[in-house]
Coordinates of C-alpha atoms and ligand atoms in Angstrom, one line a residue:
M304 CA 7.9 -20.5 4.3
T305 CA 8.9 -19.5 8.2
S306 CA 12.3 -17.8 8.0
L307 CA 15.5 -19.2 9.5
A308 CA 15.7 -16.8 12.1
T309 CA 12.0 -17.2 13.2
E310 CA 12.7 -21.2 12.8
L311 CA 15.5 -21.1 15.2
S312 CA 14.2 -18.6 17.6
R313 CA 11.2 -21.2 18.2
I314 CA 13.6 -23.5 18.9
A315 CA 15.6 -21.6 21.1
G316 CA 12.4 -20.2 22.9
A317 CA 11.1 -23.9 23.8
A318 CA 14.7 -24.5 25.3
F319 CA 14.3 -21.2 27.4
A320 CA 10.6 -22.3 28.3
A321 CA 12.1 -25.7 29.5
E322 CA 14.2 -23.9 31.9
G323 CA 11.3 -22.1 33.2
L324 CA 11.9 -18.9 31.6
P325 CA 9.9 -16.7 28.9
E326 CA 9.8 -18.0 25.5
S327 CA 10.6 -14.6 24.0
L328 CA 14.2 -14.6 25.2
G329 CA 14.9 -17.0 22.5
R330 CA 15.0 -14.7 20.0
V331 CA 17.4 -15.7 17.4
A332 CA 18.9 -13.5 14.8
A333 CA 21.7 -13.2 12.1
S334 CA 25.2 -12.9 13.8
D335 CA 26.5 -9.2 14.2
R336 CA 30.2 -11.5 13.7
P337 CA 29.6 -13.8 10.7
D338 CA 33.1 -14.3 11.0
L339 CA 32.6 -16.2 14.6
A340 CA 28.7 -17.8 14.1
Q341 CA 26.2 -17.6 11.6
F342 CA 23.3 -16.8 14.3
Q343 CA 23.3 -15.6 17.9
C344 CA 20.9 -15.4 20.7
N345 CA 21.5 -13.0 23.4
G346 CA 18.9 -14.3 25.7
A347 CA 20.7 -15.6 28.6
L348 CA 21.7 -12.2 29.6
A349 CA 18.4 -10.9 29.6
A350 CA 17.4 -14.1 31.5
A351 CA 19.9 -13.4 34.2
K352 CA 18.1 -9.7 34.7
F353 CA 14.9 -11.5 34.4
L354 CA 15.6 -13.8 37.2
S355 CA 17.4 -11.5 39.4
G356 CA 14.3 -9.4 39.8
R357 CA 12.1 -12.3 39.9
P358 CA 14.0 -15.4 41.6
A359 CA 12.3 -18.5 40.5
D360 CA 14.0 -20.2 43.5
G361 CA 12.8 -18.2 46.2
S362 CA 15.7 -16.4 47.1
P363 CA 15.7 -13.1 47.8
A364 CA 15.0 -10.6 45.1
G365 CA 18.1 -8.9 43.3
A366 CA 20.6 -12.0 43.9
K367 CA 22.6 -12.3 41.1
A368 CA 21.7 -14.7 38.4
N369 CA 24.5 -15.8 36.2
P370 CA 24.0 -15.5 32.7
R371 CA 26.6 -18.0 31.5
A372 CA 25.2 -20.7 33.9
I373 CA 21.7 -19.9 32.2
A374 CA 23.4 -20.1 28.7
E375 CA 25.3 -23.5 29.4
K376 CA 21.8 -25.0 30.1
I377 CA 20.4 -23.8 27.1
A378 CA 23.4 -24.6 25.1
A379 CA 23.1 -28.2 26.4
R380 CA 19.3 -28.5 25.1
L381 CA 20.5 -27.0 21.5
K382 CA 23.1 -29.3 21.1
A383 CA 21.1 -32.4 21.5
D384 CA 19.1 -31.0 17.9
S385 CA 21.2 -32.2 15.2
L386 CA 20.2 -29.1 13.1
F387 CA 22.8 -27.1 14.6
S388 CA 26.8 -28.1 13.9
K389 CA 28.0 -25.7 16.6
V390 CA 26.6 -24.2 19.8
E391 CA 29.2 -21.9 21.9
I392 CA 29.1 -19.6 24.6
A393 CA 31.3 -16.3 24.0
G394 CA 31.5 -13.7 26.4
P395 CA 29.4 -13.2 29.3
G396 CA 26.9 -15.8 27.9
F397 CA 26.3 -15.2 24.4
L398 CA 25.3 -18.3 22.2
N399 CA 26.8 -18.4 18.7
L400 CA 25.0 -21.0 16.6
D401 CA 25.9 -22.7 13.2
L402 CA 23.4 -24.8 11.0
S403 CA 24.5 -28.2 10.0
D404 CA 25.3 -27.9 6.0
A405 CA 22.4 -30.5 5.5
A406 CA 20.3 -28.6 7.4
L407 CA 21.2 -25.3 5.2
D408 CA 20.5 -27.5 2.3
A409 CA 17.4 -28.5 2.9
R410 CA 16.1 -25.2 3.6
A411 CA 17.4 -24.0 0.3
A412 CA 15.9 -26.8 -1.6
T413 CA 12.3 -25.4 -0.1
L414 CA 13.3 -21.9 -1.0
A415 CA 13.7 -23.2 -4.5
G416 CA 10.2 -24.6 -4.5
D417 CA 8.6 -21.5 -3.0
K418 CA 6.9 -19.2 -5.3
T419 CA 7.1 -16.4 -2.9
L420 CA 11.0 -16.8 -2.2
G421 CA 10.3 -16.7 1.2
A422 CA 8.2 -13.6 1.4
P423 CA 7.2 -13.4 5.1
G424 CA 3.6 -12.7 4.7
T425 CA 3.6 -9.9 7.4
G426 CA 0.7 -8.4 5.7
K427 CA -1.6 -11.0 5.6
G428 CA -5.2 -10.2 6.4
K429 CA -4.0 -6.0 6.4
T430 CA -4.6 -3.3 4.2
L431 CA -2.5 -0.5 3.6
V432 CA -3.4 2.7 1.8
L433 CA -0.4 4.4 0.1
D434 CA -0.3 8.3 -1.0
F435 CA 2.8 8.5 -3.2
G436 CA 3.5 10.5 -6.4
G437 CA 1.6 13.9 -5.3
P438 CA 2.2 15.8 -8.3
N439 CA 0.6 18.8 -8.9
I440 CA -1.4 19.4 -12.0
A441 CA -0.8 22.8 -12.6
K442 CA 2.7 22.3 -12.9
P443 CA 4.8 19.7 -15.0
M444 CA 6.0 16.9 -12.5
A445 CA 9.6 18.0 -11.1
V446 CA 12.3 15.8 -10.0
H447 CA 11.1 16.6 -6.2
H448 CA 8.3 14.2 -7.1
L449 CA 10.4 12.0 -8.4
R450 CA 11.6 10.5 -4.9
S451 CA 8.3 10.2 -3.7
T452 CA 7.2 8.2 -6.7
I453 CA 10.5 5.8 -6.8
I454 CA 10.4 5.1 -3.1
G455 CA 6.4 5.0 -2.9
D456 CA 6.4 2.6 -5.9
C457 CA 9.1 0.3 -4.2
L458 CA 7.2 0.4 -0.8
Q459 CA 4.2 -0.7 -2.8
R460 CA 5.9 -3.6 -4.4
L461 CA 7.5 -4.6 -1.1
Y462 CA 4.4 -4.4 1.2
R463 CA 2.1 -6.3 -1.8
A464 CA 5.1 -9.1 -1.9
N465 CA 4.6 -9.0 2.1
G466 CA 0.8 -10.0 1.4
W467 CA -0.7 -6.7 2.4
K468 CA -3.6 -5.4 0.5
V469 CA -2.2 -2.3 -1.0
I470 CA -4.3 0.5 -2.7
S471 CA -1.8 3.2 -4.0
D472 CA -3.3 6.7 -4.3
V473 CA -1.5 9.2 -6.6
H474 CA -3.2 12.1 -4.8
L475 CA -3.2 14.9 -7.3
G476 CA -2.6 18.5 -6.2
D477 CA -5.7 19.6 -7.9
W478 CA -7.4 21.8 -5.7
G479 CA -5.6 25.1 -4.4
L480 CA -4.2 28.3 -5.4
Q481 CA -2.7 27.0 -8.2
M482 CA -6.0 26.3 -10.0
G483 CA -7.0 29.7 -9.5
Q484 CA -3.6 31.3 -10.5
L485 CA -4.3 29.0 -13.6
I486 CA -7.9 30.3 -14.2
T487 CA -7.5 34.1 -14.2
E488 CA -4.3 33.8 -16.3
I489 CA -6.4 32.1 -18.9
E490 CA -9.1 34.8 -18.5
L491 CA -6.9 37.5 -19.2
M492 CA -5.4 35.6 -22.1
G493 CA -8.9 35.7 -23.5
I494 CA -8.5 32.4 -25.1
A495 CA -11.6 30.7 -23.9
P496 CA -14.1 33.2 -23.0
V497 CA -17.2 30.7 -22.7
Y498 CA -15.8 29.6 -19.2
F499 CA -16.0 33.1 -18.1
D500 CA -19.3 34.4 -19.1
P501 CA -21.7 34.7 -16.3
N502 CA -24.6 34.0 -18.5
I503 CA -23.7 30.8 -19.7
V504 CA -23.6 27.9 -17.2
G505 CA -22.8 25.1 -19.8
P506 CA -22.8 22.9 -21.5
Y507 CA -19.1 23.8 -22.3
P508 CA -16.7 22.5 -25.2
D509 CA -15.3 18.8 -24.8
E510 CA -12.0 20.1 -26.4
S511 CA -9.6 21.4 -23.6
P512 CA -8.7 25.0 -24.6
V513 CA -5.2 24.4 -23.5
S514 CA -2.8 21.7 -23.5
M515 CA 0.0 20.2 -21.2
E516 CA 2.6 22.0 -22.9
D517 CA 0.5 25.3 -22.7
L518 CA -0.2 24.5 -18.9
E519 CA 3.4 24.6 -18.4
T520 CA 4.0 27.9 -19.5
I521 CA 0.7 29.5 -18.3
Y522 CA 1.3 28.6 -14.9
P523 CA 4.9 29.8 -14.3
R524 CA 3.6 33.1 -15.9
A525 CA 0.5 33.3 -13.1
S526 CA 2.6 32.4 -10.7
A527 CA 5.2 35.0 -11.4
A528 CA 2.3 37.6 -12.1
C529 CA 1.1 36.9 -8.8
K530 CA 4.0 37.4 -6.9
A531 CA 4.6 40.5 -8.3
D532 CA 0.8 42.0 -8.1
P533 CA -1.0 41.8 -5.3
A534 CA -4.3 42.5 -6.9
R535 CA -3.5 39.4 -9.1
L536 CA -3.1 37.3 -6.2
E537 CA -6.4 38.7 -4.7
A538 CA -8.1 37.5 -8.2
A539 CA -6.2 34.2 -8.0
R540 CA -7.5 33.5 -4.7
R541 CA -10.9 34.6 -5.2
A542 CA -11.1 32.4 -8.6
T543 CA -10.1 29.7 -6.1
V544 CA -13.0 30.0 -3.7
D545 CA -15.0 30.1 -6.6
L546 CA -14.0 27.2 -8.0
Q547 CA -14.3 25.5 -4.9
A548 CA -17.8 26.5 -4.5
G549 CA -18.8 25.1 -7.5
R550 CA -18.8 28.1 -10.2
A551 CA -19.7 25.9 -13.3
G552 CA -17.5 27.6 -16.0
Y553 CA -14.5 26.9 -13.7
R554 CA -15.2 23.6 -13.0
A555 CA -15.6 22.7 -16.5
L556 CA -12.2 24.4 -17.4
W557 CA -10.6 23.0 -14.4
R558 CA -12.0 19.5 -15.5
H559 CA -10.0 20.0 -18.6
F560 CA -6.6 20.9 -16.6
V561 CA -7.2 17.5 -14.8
K562 CA -7.7 15.4 -18.1
V563 CA -4.9 17.0 -19.8
A564 CA -2.5 16.3 -16.8
E565 CA -3.6 13.0 -16.3
V566 CA -2.7 12.1 -19.8
G567 CA 0.9 13.7 -19.0
L568 CA 1.4 12.1 -16.1
T569 CA 0.3 8.8 -17.1
R570 CA 3.0 8.9 -19.8
E571 CA 6.0 9.9 -17.2
F572 CA 4.8 7.1 -14.8
G573 CA 4.3 4.5 -17.2
A574 CA 7.9 5.5 -18.7
L575 CA 9.0 4.8 -14.9
G576 CA 7.1 1.3 -14.6
V577 CA 4.8 2.8 -12.0
T578 CA 1.2 2.4 -11.7
F579 CA -1.4 3.5 -9.1
D580 CA -4.6 2.2 -8.2
L581 CA -6.5 5.5 -7.4
W582 CA -6.1 9.0 -9.3
N583 CA -7.5 10.5 -6.7
G584 CA -6.7 14.3 -5.9
E585 CA -7.1 16.9 -3.1
S586 CA -10.4 17.7 -5.2
S587 CA -11.7 14.2 -4.8
V588 CA -12.9 14.8 -0.9
D589 CA -14.9 18.1 -2.1
A590 CA -18.1 16.7 -1.2
L591 CA -17.0 15.3 2.2
I592 CA -15.6 19.0 3.1
G593 CA -18.8 20.7 4.4
P594 CA -20.2 17.6 6.4
M595 CA -17.0 17.2 8.2
L596 CA -16.7 20.9 8.9
E597 CA -20.2 20.8 10.0
D598 CA -19.3 17.6 12.3
L599 CA -16.0 19.1 13.5
K600 CA -18.1 22.2 14.8
A601 CA -20.8 20.6 16.3
R602 CA -18.4 18.5 18.4
G603 CA -16.7 21.8 19.7
L604 CA -13.5 20.9 17.8
T605 CA -12.9 24.2 15.8
E606 CA -12.3 27.5 16.9
I607 CA -12.2 30.7 14.8
S608 CA -8.8 32.5 14.7
E609 CA -8.3 35.7 12.9
G610 CA -11.3 34.8 10.9
A611 CA -10.3 31.5 9.5
V612 CA -11.8 28.1 11.2
V613 CA -9.1 26.3 12.8
V614 CA -8.2 23.1 15.0
P615 CA -6.0 23.6 17.7
V616 CA -3.6 20.9 17.9
A617 CA -0.7 22.1 20.2
R618 CA 0.1 19.8 23.3
D619 CA 1.4 20.8 26.9
D620 CA 4.3 19.0 26.1
D621 CA 5.2 20.3 22.6
K622 CA 8.9 21.1 22.2
K623 CA 8.1 23.7 19.5
P624 CA 5.4 25.6 19.0
M625 CA 2.3 23.8 16.8
P626 CA 0.2 26.1 15.1
P627 CA -3.5 24.9 14.5
L628 CA -4.6 23.2 11.4
I629 CA -6.2 26.1 9.4
L630 CA -9.8 24.3 7.8
V631 CA -10.8 27.3 6.1
K632 CA -9.5 30.6 5.4
S633 CA -10.9 33.9 6.4
E634 CA -11.8 34.4 2.4
G635 CA -13.7 31.3 2.3
G636 CA -11.3 28.6 0.8
V637 CA -10.3 25.4 1.9
L638 CA -6.4 24.5 2.1
Y639 CA -4.2 21.7 1.8
G640 CA -5.1 20.1 5.3
T641 CA -8.5 20.5 5.0
T642 CA -8.3 18.1 2.2
D643 CA -5.6 16.0 3.4
L644 CA -7.8 15.9 7.0
A645 CA -11.2 14.6 4.6
T646 CA -9.2 12.6 2.8
V647 CA -8.4 10.5 6.0
I648 CA -12.1 10.0 6.5
E649 CA -12.7 8.8 2.8
R650 CA -9.7 6.4 2.9
V651 CA -11.2 4.8 6.4
R652 CA -14.7 5.0 5.0
D653 CA -13.7 3.3 1.8
Y654 CA -10.9 0.9 2.7
D655 CA -10.9 0.5 6.5
P656 CA -6.9 0.5 6.6
D657 CA -4.7 -0.5 8.9
L658 CA -2.2 1.8 8.2
I659 CA -1.8 4.8 6.1
L660 CA 1.3 5.8 4.4
Y661 CA 2.4 9.5 3.4
V662 CA 5.6 9.4 1.0
V663 CA 6.2 13.1 0.8
D664 CA 9.4 15.6 1.1
H665 CA 10.4 15.7 5.0
R666 CA 9.9 19.3 4.5
Q667 CA 6.2 18.6 5.0
H668 CA 6.6 16.9 8.6
G669 CA 5.0 19.9 10.0
H670 CA 1.7 19.7 7.8
F671 CA 1.5 15.9 8.4
E672 CA 1.7 16.4 12.3
Q673 CA -1.0 18.5 12.2
V674 CA -3.3 16.6 10.1
F675 CA -2.4 13.7 12.1
R676 CA -3.2 15.3 15.4
A677 CA -6.3 16.9 13.9
A678 CA -7.5 13.3 12.6
E679 CA -6.5 11.7 16.2
K680 CA -8.4 14.6 18.1
A681 CA -11.7 14.5 16.1
N682 CA -11.4 10.2 16.3
L683 CA -11.5 10.2 12.2
R684 CA -8.7 7.8 11.9
G685 CA -10.6 4.6 12.5
R686 CA -8.1 1.9 13.3
A687 CA -5.5 3.3 11.1
H688 CA -1.9 4.0 11.9
L689 CA -1.0 7.0 10.0
E690 CA 2.5 8.1 9.0
H691 CA 4.6 10.3 7.0
V692 CA 7.4 8.6 5.5
G693 CA 9.6 11.8 4.5
Y694 CA 12.7 11.7 2.2
G695 CA 15.2 14.1 1.7
T696 CA 16.4 16.6 -1.0
M697 CA 17.9 15.4 -4.5
N698 CA 20.5 17.7 -5.1
G699 CA 22.9 19.4 -7.6
P700 CA 26.8 19.1 -7.9
D701 CA 26.2 22.1 -6.2
G702 CA 24.6 21.1 -3.2
K703 CA 21.6 22.9 -4.1
P704 CA 18.4 21.2 -4.9
F705 CA 18.7 19.8 -8.7
K706 CA 18.2 22.1 -11.6
T707 CA 18.7 21.9 -15.2
R708 CA 21.7 23.5 -16.5
A709 CA 19.8 26.3 -17.7
G710 CA 18.3 26.7 -13.7
G711 CA 15.0 25.3 -14.1
A712 CA 13.6 22.6 -12.1
M713 CA 14.5 19.4 -14.0
K714 CA 11.3 17.7 -15.7
L715 CA 10.8 13.8 -14.9
Y716 CA 10.4 12.8 -18.5
D717 CA 14.0 14.7 -19.1
L718 CA 15.6 13.2 -16.6
I719 CA 14.5 9.8 -17.4
E720 CA 16.0 10.5 -21.2
M721 CA 19.2 11.9 -19.4
G722 CA 19.5 8.4 -17.6
K723 CA 18.6 6.4 -20.8
A724 CA 21.5 8.8 -22.8
E725 CA 24.2 8.1 -20.0
A726 CA 23.5 4.3 -20.3
Q727 CA 23.5 4.7 -24.1
K728 CA 26.7 5.8 -23.6
R729 CA 28.2 3.5 -21.3
L730 CA 27.1 0.3 -23.0
A731 CA 28.8 1.7 -26.1
E732 CA 32.0 2.2 -23.9
Q733 CA 31.7 -1.3 -22.5
G734 CA 30.9 -2.9 -26.4
I735 CA 27.7 -4.2 -25.2
G736 CA 25.0 -4.8 -27.7
A737 CA 27.1 -3.8 -30.4
D738 CA 25.7 -6.9 -32.8
Y739 CA 22.5 -6.0 -31.7
S740 CA 19.4 -4.5 -33.5
A741 CA 18.7 -0.9 -32.8
Q742 CA 15.5 -1.3 -31.0
E743 CA 17.0 -4.0 -28.5
R744 CA 19.9 -1.6 -28.0
E745 CA 17.3 1.1 -27.1
E746 CA 15.2 -0.9 -25.3
I747 CA 18.3 -2.1 -22.7
A748 CA 19.4 1.4 -22.6
R749 CA 15.9 2.2 -21.5
K750 CA 15.9 -0.4 -18.4
V751 CA 19.6 0.1 -17.7
G752 CA 18.8 4.4 -17.7
I753 CA 15.8 4.0 -15.2
A754 CA 17.7 1.5 -13.3
T755 CA 20.5 4.0 -12.9
I756 CA 18.3 6.6 -11.6
K757 CA 16.0 4.3 -9.1
F758 CA 19.0 2.5 -7.6
A759 CA 20.7 5.8 -6.9
D760 CA 17.8 7.3 -5.5
L761 CA 17.0 4.1 -3.4
S762 CA 20.1 2.8 -2.3
N763 CA 20.5 6.0 0.1
H764 CA 18.6 6.1 3.2
R765 CA 15.6 7.8 2.0
T766 CA 15.9 10.6 4.9
T767 CA 19.3 11.6 3.7
D768 CA 19.9 14.4 0.9
Y769 CA 22.1 12.9 -1.9
I770 CA 23.9 14.6 -4.9
F771 CA 22.6 13.2 -8.4
D772 CA 25.9 12.2 -9.9
L773 CA 25.0 10.3 -12.9
E774 CA 28.6 10.0 -14.1
R775 CA 29.1 7.6 -10.8
F776 CA 25.2 5.9 -10.8
S777 CA 25.6 4.4 -14.4
K778 CA 29.0 2.9 -13.9
F779 CA 28.9 -1.0 -14.2
E780 CA 31.3 -1.3 -11.2
G781 CA 30.3 -0.6 -7.8
K782 CA 27.0 -0.2 -5.8
T783 CA 24.7 0.8 -8.8
G784 CA 21.7 -0.7 -11.0
P785 CA 23.9 -1.4 -13.9
Y786 CA 25.9 -3.3 -12.0
L787 CA 23.2 -5.5 -10.4
Q788 CA 21.6 -5.7 -13.9
Y789 CA 25.1 -7.2 -15.4
A790 CA 25.4 -9.7 -12.6
A791 CA 21.8 -11.1 -13.5
V792 CA 22.3 -11.0 -17.0
R793 CA 25.2 -12.9 -16.6
I794 CA 23.6 -15.5 -14.6
Q795 CA 20.9 -15.6 -17.0
S796 CA 23.2 -16.3 -19.8
M797 CA 25.2 -18.9 -18.0
L798 CA 21.8 -20.8 -17.4
R799 CA 20.8 -20.5 -21.1
K800 CA 23.9 -22.3 -21.9
A801 CA 23.5 -25.0 -19.5
K802 CA 20.2 -25.5 -21.2
E803 CA 22.2 -25.6 -24.3
Q804 CA 24.6 -28.2 -23.3
G805 CA 22.2 -30.3 -21.8
H806 CA 23.1 -30.1 -17.9
Q807 CA 20.5 -31.1 -15.1
I808 CA 19.4 -28.2 -13.2
G809 CA 20.0 -29.9 -9.3
A810 CA 19.0 -28.6 -5.9
P811 CA 21.7 -26.2 -4.5
A812 CA 23.8 -28.0 -2.1
I813 CA 26.9 -26.7 0.1
H814 CA 30.5 -28.0 -1.1
S815 CA 32.4 -24.7 0.2
P816 CA 32.5 -21.4 2.0
E817 CA 31.5 -19.5 -0.8
E818 CA 28.3 -21.7 -1.5
R819 CA 27.4 -21.5 2.5
R820 CA 27.8 -18.2 2.6
L821 CA 25.3 -17.6 -0.5
I822 CA 22.8 -20.0 0.8
L823 CA 22.7 -18.1 4.2
Q824 CA 22.4 -15.0 2.5
L825 CA 19.4 -16.5 0.3
L826 CA 17.7 -17.9 3.4
S827 CA 17.5 -14.0 4.9
L828 CA 15.2 -12.8 2.1
G829 CA 12.1 -13.3 3.8
D830 CA 13.8 -11.6 7.1
L831 CA 15.1 -8.8 5.2
M832 CA 11.6 -8.1 3.9
A833 CA 10.1 -7.9 7.0
G834 CA 12.9 -5.9 8.2
A835 CA 12.5 -3.0 4.8
E836 CA 8.9 -3.2 5.6
E837 CA 9.2 -2.1 9.3
K838 CA 11.6 0.6 8.6
R839 CA 10.2 1.7 5.1
A840 CA 13.7 1.5 4.2
P841 CA 14.0 0.5 0.6
N842 CA 18.0 0.9 0.9
M843 CA 18.0 -2.3 2.5
L844 CA 16.8 -3.8 -0.2
C845 CA 19.9 -2.6 -2.1
E846 CA 22.3 -3.6 0.4
Y847 CA 21.1 -6.6 -0.1
A848 CA 21.0 -7.1 -3.7
F849 CA 24.7 -5.8 -3.7
E850 CA 26.0 -7.9 -1.1
L851 CA 24.7 -11.0 -3.2
A852 CA 26.1 -10.0 -6.3
Q853 CA 29.2 -10.1 -4.7
N854 CA 29.0 -12.8 -2.9
F855 CA 28.0 -14.7 -6.2
S856 CA 30.8 -13.4 -7.8
R857 CA 33.1 -14.7 -5.1
F858 CA 31.9 -18.2 -5.7
Y859 CA 32.1 -17.9 -9.4
S860 CA 35.6 -16.9 -9.4
E861 CA 36.5 -19.6 -6.8
H862 CA 34.4 -22.3 -8.6
H863 CA 33.8 -24.0 -11.7
V864 CA 30.1 -24.1 -13.0
L865 CA 29.7 -25.0 -16.6
S866 CA 33.0 -26.5 -16.8
E867 CA 32.9 -28.9 -13.5
S868 CA 33.2 -32.2 -15.0
D869 CA 31.1 -33.9 -12.1
P870 CA 27.8 -33.9 -13.2
A871 CA 26.2 -34.0 -9.5
L872 CA 28.3 -31.1 -8.5
R873 CA 27.6 -29.0 -11.8
A874 CA 24.2 -29.8 -11.3
A875 CA 24.0 -28.6 -7.3
R876 CA 26.2 -25.4 -8.7
L877 CA 23.6 -24.7 -11.4
G878 CA 20.8 -25.1 -8.9
L879 CA 22.7 -22.6 -6.7
C880 CA 22.8 -20.0 -9.5
A881 CA 19.3 -20.4 -10.5
L882 CA 18.1 -19.5 -7.0
V883 CA 20.7 -16.6 -6.6
L884 CA 19.1 -15.5 -10.1
A885 CA 15.5 -15.9 -8.7
V886 CA 16.4 -14.1 -5.8
L887 CA 18.2 -11.1 -7.4
T888 CA 15.5 -10.8 -10.0
R889 CA 13.1 -10.5 -7.1
V890 CA 15.1 -7.9 -5.1
L891 CA 15.5 -6.1 -8.3
D892 CA 11.6 -6.1 -8.9
L893 CA 10.9 -4.6 -5.5
L894 CA 13.2 -1.9 -6.4
G895 CA 11.3 -1.5 -9.8
I896 CA 13.9 -2.4 -12.0
E897 CA 14.0 -4.7 -14.9
V898 CA 16.5 -7.0 -15.9
P899 CA 17.4 -7.2 -19.6
E900 CA 17.0 -10.3 -21.6
R901 CA 20.8 -9.8 -22.4
M902 CA 23.3 -7.1 -22.6
Ligands
LIG270 N1 0.6 17.8 -3.9 C1 1.8 17.7 -2.8 C2 3.1 18.5 -3.2 O1 3.5 18.4 -4.4 C3 2.2 16.3 -2.1 C4 0.7 15.7 -2.1 C5 1.1 14.6 -1.1 N2 -0.1 13.7 -0.2 C6 -0.8 14.4 0.5 N3 -1.9 13.5 1.1 N4 -0.8 15.7 1.1 O2 3.7 19.0 -2.3

């Protein structure tokens, strides 16, 4: 269904057009001052400017048109429409608009019958490739990948709901120096000599010589050794180059790393309820890199700089120095930027997307700027708009990137467990679920724990750093995930009771200011989803959900629902509750938050 603001913009646009003015001036939006009006249209002010520049009546250009006089004319036309219960002119020529309750009721009934709950359809016919998650397979997934995963998954859900075809790619870090570091460390450990014997080219064992737990200890050791010893670093570099060049034993060993890591990662992403369409990685474009380099060279787009192959991407108007994108290092290895550039080619070839979003830590801004410029310069991006969706850091109470108590990087799995444990504590405090089975209690705690972490992360604007404060995030009051789950569960249980008592659920209808406010908010969901898409801003969904829960609780404390004796009124109120529940559940689902059956 068309959103209310869109519908009203069309009506106001027609009024402007009838006055010989551009239709686009009729843009109507929710009012900045909900205490004064539901909607506003500021077009008369722009119309006055428009007329002063290009007078319609032939008077000399620059003659002042009066915005208030224009607003009067528009208002007279709008007043003739029974849709409006109020058309007022404020200040220099703002139009303040209210809709009649009958008009709102009719649209609420349509919304209740709309399976998409007013989704805006902004993505119809459009394709998005969404790059998020991005863990590195040598290392256990750490909390800095958590934000990418949570924000990316929310965007994946939102864009799909808005009608986009979304292809999500976890884009594993599986091809850089870290691979060479692992390989050399394993060689030194002597645990799998067959992969290093130059006389053997396979077949190699099916069984991996290392487990995920092994990798978790091997990598930090290798990385520390390379920091301390230049010879070790050199060996790791050489192993990386050999791996990329296709040395059979290294490739076989590397395939084990990838497989082992994928099992662990699937478990962690699964625990968060996050899925990907593609499990590609930096290595996936290996075959494209050679031809890409040839092509760029042939077209004169590359240069040699200190032995490395680079694409200069600086522009005259750059305020800051912009280093070239390095494609091949002097010793022959390819880099992060090389695989990212080749991945643009791959994605354009395979999906011809309208948009590619990279949900990656904002500290990588420079990297993406280089890659995007190179893709632009070499004309590789097809019709896709490339955009880095950056985000800030999750900090500990000390204001530094979140760490475990022991000072190490917190693993995602442990963090989820922490969230769950905190939820268990809170639920017990609230006396929730004391009479449920242990299994159900555990399931509720899992959902609440994940909601705690996700909502805390998504409710901040993604670019701001925030302090991880489990104590605050897990509260059942205030702007938290558990509060919203609880709000939804309460409506669920009320509707269950209504069913048990045999009550009718009718179409929502306005009988009070609280109901009017709720219905107006419900009808704005489509615009909210479109706005959150445009700004890539999950926090807008969080705000909306919180406000909805608050508006609902105001309504619920003022009015009888189950205890209402007038059956028609009760049915309308139950209908409103059902619609609030549907919308709240929908928005929570977009945030990746599940609502328990009961709490
Ligand atoms: N693996 C990278 C990291 O941990 C993130 C990958 C992001 N995606 C990309 N196409 N570069 O920093």
